[in-house]
XYZ file of C-alpha atoms in Angstrom:
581
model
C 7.356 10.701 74.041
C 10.979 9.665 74.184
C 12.191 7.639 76.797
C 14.269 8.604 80.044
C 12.355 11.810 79.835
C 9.140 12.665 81.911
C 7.928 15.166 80.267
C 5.014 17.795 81.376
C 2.146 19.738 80.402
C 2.840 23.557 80.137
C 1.009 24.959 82.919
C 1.303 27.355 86.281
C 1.764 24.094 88.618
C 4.681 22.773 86.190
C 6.235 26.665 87.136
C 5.763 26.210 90.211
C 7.389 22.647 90.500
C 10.001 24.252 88.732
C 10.207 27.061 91.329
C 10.407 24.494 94.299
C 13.259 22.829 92.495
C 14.878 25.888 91.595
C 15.722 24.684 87.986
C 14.717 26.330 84.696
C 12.403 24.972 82.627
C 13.335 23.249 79.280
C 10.058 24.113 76.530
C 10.313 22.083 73.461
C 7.901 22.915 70.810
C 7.073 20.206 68.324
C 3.941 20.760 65.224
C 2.635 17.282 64.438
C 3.604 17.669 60.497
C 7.099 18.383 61.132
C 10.285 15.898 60.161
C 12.748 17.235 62.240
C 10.208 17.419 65.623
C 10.191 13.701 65.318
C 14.140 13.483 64.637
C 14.698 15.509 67.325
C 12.489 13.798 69.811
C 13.607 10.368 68.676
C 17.176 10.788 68.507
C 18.439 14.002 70.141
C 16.339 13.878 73.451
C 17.560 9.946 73.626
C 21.006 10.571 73.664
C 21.884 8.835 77.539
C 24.059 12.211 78.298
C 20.889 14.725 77.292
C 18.376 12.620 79.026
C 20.488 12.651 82.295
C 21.710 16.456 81.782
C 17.741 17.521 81.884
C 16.981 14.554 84.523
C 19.620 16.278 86.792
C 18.786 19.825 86.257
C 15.865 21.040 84.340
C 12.116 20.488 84.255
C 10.642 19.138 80.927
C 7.762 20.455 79.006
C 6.670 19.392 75.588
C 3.888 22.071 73.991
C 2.636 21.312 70.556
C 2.951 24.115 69.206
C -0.445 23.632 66.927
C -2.423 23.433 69.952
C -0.790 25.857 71.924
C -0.136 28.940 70.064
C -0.449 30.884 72.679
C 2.517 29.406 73.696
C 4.346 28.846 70.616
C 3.567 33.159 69.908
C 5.665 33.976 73.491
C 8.239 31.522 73.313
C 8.606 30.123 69.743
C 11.424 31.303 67.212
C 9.022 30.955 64.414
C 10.417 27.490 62.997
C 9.888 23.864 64.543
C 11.068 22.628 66.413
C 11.938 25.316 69.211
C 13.869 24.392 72.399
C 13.567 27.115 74.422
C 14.922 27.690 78.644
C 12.673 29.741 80.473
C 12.830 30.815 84.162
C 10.541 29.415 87.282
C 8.703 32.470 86.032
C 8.191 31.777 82.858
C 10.132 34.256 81.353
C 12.233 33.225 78.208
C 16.363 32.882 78.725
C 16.916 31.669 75.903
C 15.904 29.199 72.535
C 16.903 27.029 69.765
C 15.634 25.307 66.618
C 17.027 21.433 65.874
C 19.943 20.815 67.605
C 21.580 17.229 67.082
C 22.864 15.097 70.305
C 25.913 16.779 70.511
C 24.985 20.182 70.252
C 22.015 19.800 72.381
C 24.164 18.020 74.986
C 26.667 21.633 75.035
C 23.753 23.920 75.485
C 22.245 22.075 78.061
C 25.599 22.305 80.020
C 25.947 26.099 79.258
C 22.173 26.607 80.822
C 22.977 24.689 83.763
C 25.926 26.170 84.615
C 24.624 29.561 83.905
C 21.389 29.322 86.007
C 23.771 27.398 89.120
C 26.044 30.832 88.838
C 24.621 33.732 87.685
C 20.624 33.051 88.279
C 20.292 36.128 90.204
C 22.126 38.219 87.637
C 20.013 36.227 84.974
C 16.589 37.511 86.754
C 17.742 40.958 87.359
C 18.356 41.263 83.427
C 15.144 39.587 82.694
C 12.702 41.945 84.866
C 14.888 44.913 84.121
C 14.235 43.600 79.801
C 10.522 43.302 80.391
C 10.452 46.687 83.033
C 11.354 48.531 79.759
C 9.352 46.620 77.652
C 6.112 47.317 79.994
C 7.159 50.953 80.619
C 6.729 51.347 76.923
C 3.306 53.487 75.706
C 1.982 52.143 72.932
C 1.368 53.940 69.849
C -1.696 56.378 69.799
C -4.368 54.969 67.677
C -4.189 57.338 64.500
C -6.752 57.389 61.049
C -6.611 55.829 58.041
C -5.494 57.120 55.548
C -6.437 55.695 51.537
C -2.593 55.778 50.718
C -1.981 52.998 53.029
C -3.241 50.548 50.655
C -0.632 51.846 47.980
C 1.574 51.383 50.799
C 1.133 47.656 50.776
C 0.636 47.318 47.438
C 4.691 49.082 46.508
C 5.622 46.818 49.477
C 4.205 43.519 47.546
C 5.620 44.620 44.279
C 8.877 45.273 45.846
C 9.630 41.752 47.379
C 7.810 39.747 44.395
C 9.955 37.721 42.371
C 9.392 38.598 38.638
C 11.182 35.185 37.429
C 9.453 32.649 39.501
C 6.661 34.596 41.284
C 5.855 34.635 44.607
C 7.985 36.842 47.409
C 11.786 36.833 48.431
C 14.521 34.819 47.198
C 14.906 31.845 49.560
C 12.319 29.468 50.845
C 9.456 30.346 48.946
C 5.984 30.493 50.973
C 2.412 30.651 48.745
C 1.121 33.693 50.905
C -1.767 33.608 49.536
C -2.925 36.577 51.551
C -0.867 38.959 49.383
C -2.469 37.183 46.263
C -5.974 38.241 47.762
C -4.964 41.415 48.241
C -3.383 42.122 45.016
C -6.255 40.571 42.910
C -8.506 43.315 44.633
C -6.552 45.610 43.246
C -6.883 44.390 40.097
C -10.031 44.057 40.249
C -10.930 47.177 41.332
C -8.694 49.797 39.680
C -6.846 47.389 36.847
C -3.305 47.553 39.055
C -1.302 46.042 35.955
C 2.036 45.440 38.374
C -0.567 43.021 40.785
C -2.022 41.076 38.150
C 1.611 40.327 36.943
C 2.237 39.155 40.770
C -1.200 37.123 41.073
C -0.687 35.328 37.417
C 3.327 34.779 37.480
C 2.544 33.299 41.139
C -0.766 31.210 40.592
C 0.679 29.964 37.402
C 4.420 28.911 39.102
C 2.901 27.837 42.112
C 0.477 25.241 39.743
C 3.161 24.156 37.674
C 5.460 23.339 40.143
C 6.219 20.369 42.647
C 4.876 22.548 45.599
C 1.384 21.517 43.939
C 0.638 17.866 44.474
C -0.904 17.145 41.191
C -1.788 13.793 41.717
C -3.579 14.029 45.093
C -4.304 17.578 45.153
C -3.611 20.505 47.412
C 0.028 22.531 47.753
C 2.649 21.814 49.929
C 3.570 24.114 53.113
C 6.379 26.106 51.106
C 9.427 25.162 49.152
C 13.263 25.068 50.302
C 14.178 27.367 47.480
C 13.050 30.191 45.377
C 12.062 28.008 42.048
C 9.180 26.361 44.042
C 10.567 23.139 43.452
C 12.120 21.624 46.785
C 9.041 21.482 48.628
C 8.629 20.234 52.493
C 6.075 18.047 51.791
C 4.485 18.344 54.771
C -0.169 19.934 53.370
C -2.003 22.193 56.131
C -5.620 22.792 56.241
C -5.325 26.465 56.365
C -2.729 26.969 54.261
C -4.528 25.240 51.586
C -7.850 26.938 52.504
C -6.679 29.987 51.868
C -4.754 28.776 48.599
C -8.345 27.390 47.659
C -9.730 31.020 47.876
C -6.764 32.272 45.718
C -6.928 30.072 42.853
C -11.061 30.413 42.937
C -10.646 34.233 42.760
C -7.888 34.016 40.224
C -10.451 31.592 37.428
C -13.036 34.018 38.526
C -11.016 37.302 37.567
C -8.956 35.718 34.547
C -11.166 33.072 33.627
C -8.160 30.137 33.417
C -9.597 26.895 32.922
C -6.486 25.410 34.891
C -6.902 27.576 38.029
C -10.198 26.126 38.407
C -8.698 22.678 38.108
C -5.970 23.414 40.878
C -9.217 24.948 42.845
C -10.604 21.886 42.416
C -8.132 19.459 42.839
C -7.295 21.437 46.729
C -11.323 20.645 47.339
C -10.871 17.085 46.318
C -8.011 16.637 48.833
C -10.162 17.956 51.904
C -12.708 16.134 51.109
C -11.420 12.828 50.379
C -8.481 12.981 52.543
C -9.106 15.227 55.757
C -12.498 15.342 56.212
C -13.733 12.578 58.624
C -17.342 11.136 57.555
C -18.511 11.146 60.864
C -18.423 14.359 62.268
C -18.324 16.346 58.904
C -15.154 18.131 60.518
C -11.907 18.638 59.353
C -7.990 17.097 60.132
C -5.428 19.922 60.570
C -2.856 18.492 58.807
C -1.263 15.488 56.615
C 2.404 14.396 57.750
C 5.496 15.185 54.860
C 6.430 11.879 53.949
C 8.690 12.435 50.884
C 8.993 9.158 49.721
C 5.613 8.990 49.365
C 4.264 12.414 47.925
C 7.313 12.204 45.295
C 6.035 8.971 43.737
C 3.596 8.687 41.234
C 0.035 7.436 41.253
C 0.763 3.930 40.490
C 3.574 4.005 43.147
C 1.727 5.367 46.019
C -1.513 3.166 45.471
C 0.992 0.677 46.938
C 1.921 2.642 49.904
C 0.152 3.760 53.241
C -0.626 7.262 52.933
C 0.846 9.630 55.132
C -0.872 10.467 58.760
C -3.433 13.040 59.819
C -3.330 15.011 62.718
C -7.176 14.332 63.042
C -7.045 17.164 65.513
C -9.959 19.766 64.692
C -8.793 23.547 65.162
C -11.348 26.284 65.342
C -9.553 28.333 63.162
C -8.240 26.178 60.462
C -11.945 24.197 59.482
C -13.968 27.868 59.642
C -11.020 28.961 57.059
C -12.179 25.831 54.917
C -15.900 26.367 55.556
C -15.299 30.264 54.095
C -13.434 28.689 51.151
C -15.830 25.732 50.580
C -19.043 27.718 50.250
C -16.752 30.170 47.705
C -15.907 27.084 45.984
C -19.597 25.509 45.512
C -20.669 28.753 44.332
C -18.001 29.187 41.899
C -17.041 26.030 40.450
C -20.876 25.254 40.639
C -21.127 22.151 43.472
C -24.038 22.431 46.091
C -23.019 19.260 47.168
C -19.737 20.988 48.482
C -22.080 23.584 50.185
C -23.543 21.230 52.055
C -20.395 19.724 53.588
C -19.279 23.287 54.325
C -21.992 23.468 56.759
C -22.035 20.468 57.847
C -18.164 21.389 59.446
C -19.760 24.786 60.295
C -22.239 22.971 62.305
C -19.981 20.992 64.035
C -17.890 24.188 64.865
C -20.595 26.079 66.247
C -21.943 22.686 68.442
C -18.365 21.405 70.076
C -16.079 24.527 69.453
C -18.207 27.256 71.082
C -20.557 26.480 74.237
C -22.490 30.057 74.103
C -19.840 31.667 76.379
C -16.577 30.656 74.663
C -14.951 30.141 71.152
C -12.481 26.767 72.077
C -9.392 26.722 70.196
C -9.291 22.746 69.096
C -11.459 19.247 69.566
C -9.857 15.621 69.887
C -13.077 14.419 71.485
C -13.669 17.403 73.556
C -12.715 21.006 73.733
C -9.264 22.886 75.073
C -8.383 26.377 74.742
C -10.793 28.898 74.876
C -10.769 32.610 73.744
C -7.895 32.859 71.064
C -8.687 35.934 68.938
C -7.996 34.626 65.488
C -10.682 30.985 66.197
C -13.382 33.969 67.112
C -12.388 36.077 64.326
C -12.471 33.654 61.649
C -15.493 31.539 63.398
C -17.240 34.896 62.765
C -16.433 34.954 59.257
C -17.295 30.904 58.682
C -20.847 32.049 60.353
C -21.403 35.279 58.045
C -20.363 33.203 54.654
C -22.917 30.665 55.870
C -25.599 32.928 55.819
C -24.540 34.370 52.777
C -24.638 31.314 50.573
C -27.395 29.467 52.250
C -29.924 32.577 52.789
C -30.152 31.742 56.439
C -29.598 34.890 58.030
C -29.962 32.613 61.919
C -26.347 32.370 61.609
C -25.516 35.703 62.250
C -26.569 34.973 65.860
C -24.116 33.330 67.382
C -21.561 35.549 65.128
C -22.987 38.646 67.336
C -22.684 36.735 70.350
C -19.024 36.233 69.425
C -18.444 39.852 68.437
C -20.066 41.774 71.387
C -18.209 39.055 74.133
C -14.872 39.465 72.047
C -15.424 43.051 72.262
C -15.842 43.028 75.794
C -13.475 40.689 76.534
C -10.151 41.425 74.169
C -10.515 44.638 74.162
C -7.357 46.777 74.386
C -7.240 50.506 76.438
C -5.486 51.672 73.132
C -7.611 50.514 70.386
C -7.536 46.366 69.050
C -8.183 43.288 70.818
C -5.355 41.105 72.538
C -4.726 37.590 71.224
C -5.861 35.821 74.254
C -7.966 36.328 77.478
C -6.770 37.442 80.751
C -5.787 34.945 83.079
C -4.747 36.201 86.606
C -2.469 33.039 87.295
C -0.128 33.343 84.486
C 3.007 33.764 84.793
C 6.225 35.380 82.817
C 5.381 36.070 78.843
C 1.944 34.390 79.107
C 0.597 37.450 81.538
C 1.790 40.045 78.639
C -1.552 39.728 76.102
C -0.075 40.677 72.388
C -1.481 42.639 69.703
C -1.231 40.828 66.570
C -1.645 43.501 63.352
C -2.828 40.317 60.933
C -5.252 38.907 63.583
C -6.374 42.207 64.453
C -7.132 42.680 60.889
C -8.988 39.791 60.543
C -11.331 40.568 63.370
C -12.029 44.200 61.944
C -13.144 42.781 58.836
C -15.179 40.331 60.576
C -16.907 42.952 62.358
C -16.768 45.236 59.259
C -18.921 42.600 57.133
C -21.113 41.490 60.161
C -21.856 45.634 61.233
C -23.639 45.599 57.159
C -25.555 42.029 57.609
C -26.484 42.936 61.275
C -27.879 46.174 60.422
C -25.510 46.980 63.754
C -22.884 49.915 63.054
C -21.287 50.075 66.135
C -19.632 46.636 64.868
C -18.200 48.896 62.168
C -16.834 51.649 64.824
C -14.898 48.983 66.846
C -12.987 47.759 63.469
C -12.063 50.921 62.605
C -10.693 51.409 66.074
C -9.075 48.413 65.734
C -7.562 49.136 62.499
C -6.102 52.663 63.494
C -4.357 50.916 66.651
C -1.846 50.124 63.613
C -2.091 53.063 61.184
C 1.517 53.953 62.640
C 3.757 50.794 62.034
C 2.099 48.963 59.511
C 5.073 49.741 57.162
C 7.305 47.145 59.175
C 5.972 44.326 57.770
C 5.700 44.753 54.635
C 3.802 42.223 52.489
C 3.171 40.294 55.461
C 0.204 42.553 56.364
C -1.150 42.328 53.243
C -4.345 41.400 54.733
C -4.314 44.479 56.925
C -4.283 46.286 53.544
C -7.190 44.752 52.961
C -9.246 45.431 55.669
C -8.474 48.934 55.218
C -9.407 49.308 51.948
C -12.995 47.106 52.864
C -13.082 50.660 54.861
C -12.602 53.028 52.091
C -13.882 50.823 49.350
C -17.336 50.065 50.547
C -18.528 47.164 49.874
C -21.595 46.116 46.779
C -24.087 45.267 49.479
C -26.504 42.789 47.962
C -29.800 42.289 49.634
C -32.310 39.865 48.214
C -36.058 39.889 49.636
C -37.928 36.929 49.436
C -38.861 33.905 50.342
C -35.266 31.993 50.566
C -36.359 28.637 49.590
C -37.611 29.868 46.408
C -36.175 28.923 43.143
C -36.551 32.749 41.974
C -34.455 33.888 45.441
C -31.776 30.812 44.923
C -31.283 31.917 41.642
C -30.695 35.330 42.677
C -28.554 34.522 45.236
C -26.076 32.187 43.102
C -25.181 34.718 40.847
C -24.407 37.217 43.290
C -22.332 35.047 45.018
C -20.612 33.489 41.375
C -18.774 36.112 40.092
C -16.330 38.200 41.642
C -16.660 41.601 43.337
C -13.999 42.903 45.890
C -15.694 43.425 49.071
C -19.249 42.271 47.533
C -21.879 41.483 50.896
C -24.863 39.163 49.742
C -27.859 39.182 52.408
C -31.135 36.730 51.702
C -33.986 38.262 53.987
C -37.413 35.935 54.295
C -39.772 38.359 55.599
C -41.256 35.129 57.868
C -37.994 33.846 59.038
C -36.411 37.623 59.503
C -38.320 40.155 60.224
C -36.497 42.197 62.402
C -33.507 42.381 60.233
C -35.929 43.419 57.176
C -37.016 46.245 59.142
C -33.550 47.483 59.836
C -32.833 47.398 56.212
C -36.058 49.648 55.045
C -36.128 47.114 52.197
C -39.875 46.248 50.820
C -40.915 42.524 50.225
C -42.393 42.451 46.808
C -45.130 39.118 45.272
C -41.739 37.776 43.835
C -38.305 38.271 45.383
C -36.348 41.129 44.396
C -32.379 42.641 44.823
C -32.019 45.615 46.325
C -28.241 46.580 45.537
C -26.608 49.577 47.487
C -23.259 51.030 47.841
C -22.658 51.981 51.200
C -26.049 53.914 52.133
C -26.719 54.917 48.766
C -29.568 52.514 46.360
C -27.625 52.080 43.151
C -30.264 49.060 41.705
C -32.935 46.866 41.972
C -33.501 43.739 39.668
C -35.816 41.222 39.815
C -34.102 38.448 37.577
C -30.500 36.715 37.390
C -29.906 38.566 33.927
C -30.652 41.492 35.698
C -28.849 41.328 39.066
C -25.331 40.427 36.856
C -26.254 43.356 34.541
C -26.349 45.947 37.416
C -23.499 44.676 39.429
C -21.270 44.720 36.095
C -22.719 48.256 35.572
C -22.202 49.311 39.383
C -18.295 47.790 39.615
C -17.532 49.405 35.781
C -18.847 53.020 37.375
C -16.764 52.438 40.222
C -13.634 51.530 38.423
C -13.694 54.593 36.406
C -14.386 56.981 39.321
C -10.935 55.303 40.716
């Protein structure tokens, strides 16, 4: 809080005080991690002529922006801080990153003044914008076509920089996303131009300051293209889906050191962001350069940074997905175990059987946010993947179908939030992101094969052709779009093990499906006493011992009955299907 300032919650009675007043409302968006919020709220917004300029004639709101992002996504620039001017209504006039005293001082006098003289001329260009904007059909949904994967995989080749890896030429993020995506592709079809992009960008990425190589885990992104000015600032997602990048990377190439980096990001989240108690996860540790740029020695004598001890929905089911990869692969059950242990916790004070909430700081806030479903979905099918209990795809059909019903767009996809008949301005309009739109459809995609339900298939397909027509705009950034389309064309190596899933035989079975890698590989354990319903869907026998079935699609491509044979037959399987293209 800074002082002279009263500052209030973003919500439709602050609009409306701000309507009685007849003053426009002054948004500042802060995320907990970031240097210059703090600067800004510290010495900008307690400059004596700012903090009477928006006592006099403007109502305060402070959002942050990590617990709003509904919010932040209809109001933010993109960068933090924002300082944005909205209308009673909640439309947007204008907004701002950091501005110092001075500065901020100016603008708040050229808002003023504008809103005392030309409000009605203000409104009138605002509802005449939006009048457009609404007017606007929306781009029939239109099929998928294969050659939109080569699409995104010219548009990642074209922005990757061959000298220092990694995408453009001036702050350098990991986008790990794109590595995903391209190690697919090398996987599947030996794409020579992505494995230089995932192994000139792993191995820059490692070697560089952005990786904290005494404490583990990489920094959010680096000031310049070399990787070595890096905000020092570590997010939980971020590096959860780093984890996943540098796992897939040792399991494709086999590089002792990627494993170490994989391991060194686990080591972090567990020994610094994971709190004991509840099992869950912090969203992020503060940038505190002094500290994260000394050495061991030097920071044993220093406090280390702060968490925001803040547990988001989407961020901890990101690092359940990537710790149950990462106990499989680098060979730690313990790690599985703390996976579900945040997975429980998720599924106990994040979602209440009606609702997916969007964080926890000793209760819940913010329900129905498409990417928390999307991903909690995910979290719940890669727990019954690598633990063999096949319960958890409950609640992850519960999600689905009330998502479905729910976020549902006329025109094919879901909207990012629910509808809420007493918003106002922007947060009425419900978006339609492409990248969490992609992540739901391969949600569904993956839970339509373990649920034995195919009209969970049929709404990601829909939801992926909302897109088929603009796609192209972004580029690399929709890299995993590009890979939820080619989950469609690629089926994926659907694994199902029958058995009792306590059993040695079946545990063994199930660990080396799940070790090595296979792009778009589905592992099912079904216990014909804990799941029989499911077993009948599949048409899968139970045999005296437990045995693989292993199918393509619809078709039966193998069965094995031992470890040795289950690696022999997906090797065999994956080498056909490389060489049919």
């Amino acid at each position: 809080m800074t002082d002279g300032i009263r500052w209030q919650h973003f919500e439709p009675a602050t609009l409306q005080k701000a309507a009685a007043a007849d003053r426009p409302v002054l948004l500042v968006l802060t995320a907990p991690w970031c240097h210059y919020c703090r600067e800004l709220l510290a010495k900008s917004f307690t400059d004596p002529a700012v903090a009477a300029l928006v006592e006099d004639a403007f109502v305060p709101v402070h959002v942050d922006a990590e617990r709003r992002p509904d919010v932040n996504q209809r109001y933010g620039t993109g960068a933090w801080p924002t300082i944005a001017w909205l209308t009673p209504e909640g439309e947007l006039i204008a907004h701002e990153n950091y501005l110092d005293a001075e500065q901020l001082r100016r603008q708040l006098e050229r808002v003023r003044a504008a809103w005392r003289t030309h409000k009605g001329d203000i409104e009138k260009g605002l509802r005449e914008l939006w009048s457009h904007r609404d007017d606007r059909e929306p781009a029939p949904p239109t099929r998928l076509r294969r050659e939109m994967v080569d699409d995104i995989v010219d548009s990642i080749y074209e922005k990757f920089d061959a000298r220092h890896g990694g995408f453009g030429e001036g702050s350098k993020f990991p986008h790990p996303e794109a590595l995903d995506f391209a190690l697919v592709q090398v996987s599947k079809r030996g794409d020579e131009r992505m494995r230089e992009v995932v192994v000139r960008s792993l191995d820059r990425m490692m070697e560089s300051p952005l990786h904290d190589h005494v404490e583990g885990g990489f920094f959010r992104y680096s000031r310049t293209p070399d990787w070595r000015t890096p905000n020092y600032e570590k997010l939980l997602d971020q590096n959860a889906l780093v984890l996943r990048a540098y796992l897939e990377g040792y399991q494709v190439f086999g590089r002792d050191a990627y494993g170490r980096a994989a391991k060194g990001i686990v080591d972090w989240m567990l020994t610094t962001m994971r709190d004991t108690e509840t099992g869950a996860f912090a969203g992020s540790q503060d940038g505190d350069q002094d500290y994260f740029a000394a050495n061991r020695a030097v920071r044993a004598t220093r406090r280390p940074p702060s968490l925001d001890r803040t547990v988001y929905c989407h961020a901890n089911a990101l690092c359940v997905s990537s710790l149950l990869k990462a106990a499989a692969v680098l060979s730690e059950p313990a790690w599985r175990e703390q996976a579900m242990q945040a997975l429980r916790f998720l599924v106990e004070h994040l979602y209440d059987g009606q609702d997916v909430f969007h964080y926890w700081d000793g209760t819940y806030h913010l329900p129905g946010m498409l990417a928390d479903q999307a991903l909690l979905i995910r979290a719940l099918i890669d727990g019954a993947q690598h633990t063999g209990d096949s319960d958890l795809l409950l609640p992850a059909e519960a999600i689905a179908e009330r998502c479905i019903q729910r976020h549902k767009a006329p025109n094919g996809g879901f909207f990012d939030i629910l509808h809420d008949p007493g918003n106002k301005g922007s947060m009425r309009r419900r978006n339609r992101s492409i990248l969490d739109n992609a992540t739901m459809a391969e949600s569904l995609v993956r839970l339509s094969y373990l649920s034995r339900r195919p009209e969970f298939h049929g709404e990601a397909l829909e939801a992926l052709e909302a897109f088929a027509l603009d796609y192209k705009e972004y580029g690399y950034y929709v890299a995993g779009y590009g890979r939820a389309v080619d989950l469609v064309f690629y089926e994926p190596l659907f694994v199902t093990i029958v058995g009792d899933r306590d059993a040695e035989d079946s545990v063994e079975l199930r660990r080396t499906a799940l070790s090595t890698y296979v792009p778009s590989r589905i592992v099912q354990m079904l216990d014909p006493r804990h799941d029989p319903i499911l077993l009948s869907r599949s048409g899968f026998a139970a045999e005296a011992a437990p045995v693989a079935y292993l199918n393509v699609g619809a078709a039966r491509r193998a069965v094995a009955r031992t470890p040795d044979e289950l690696l022999r037959a997906i090797e065999t399987i994956e080498a056909e299907r490389r060489q049919q293209g």
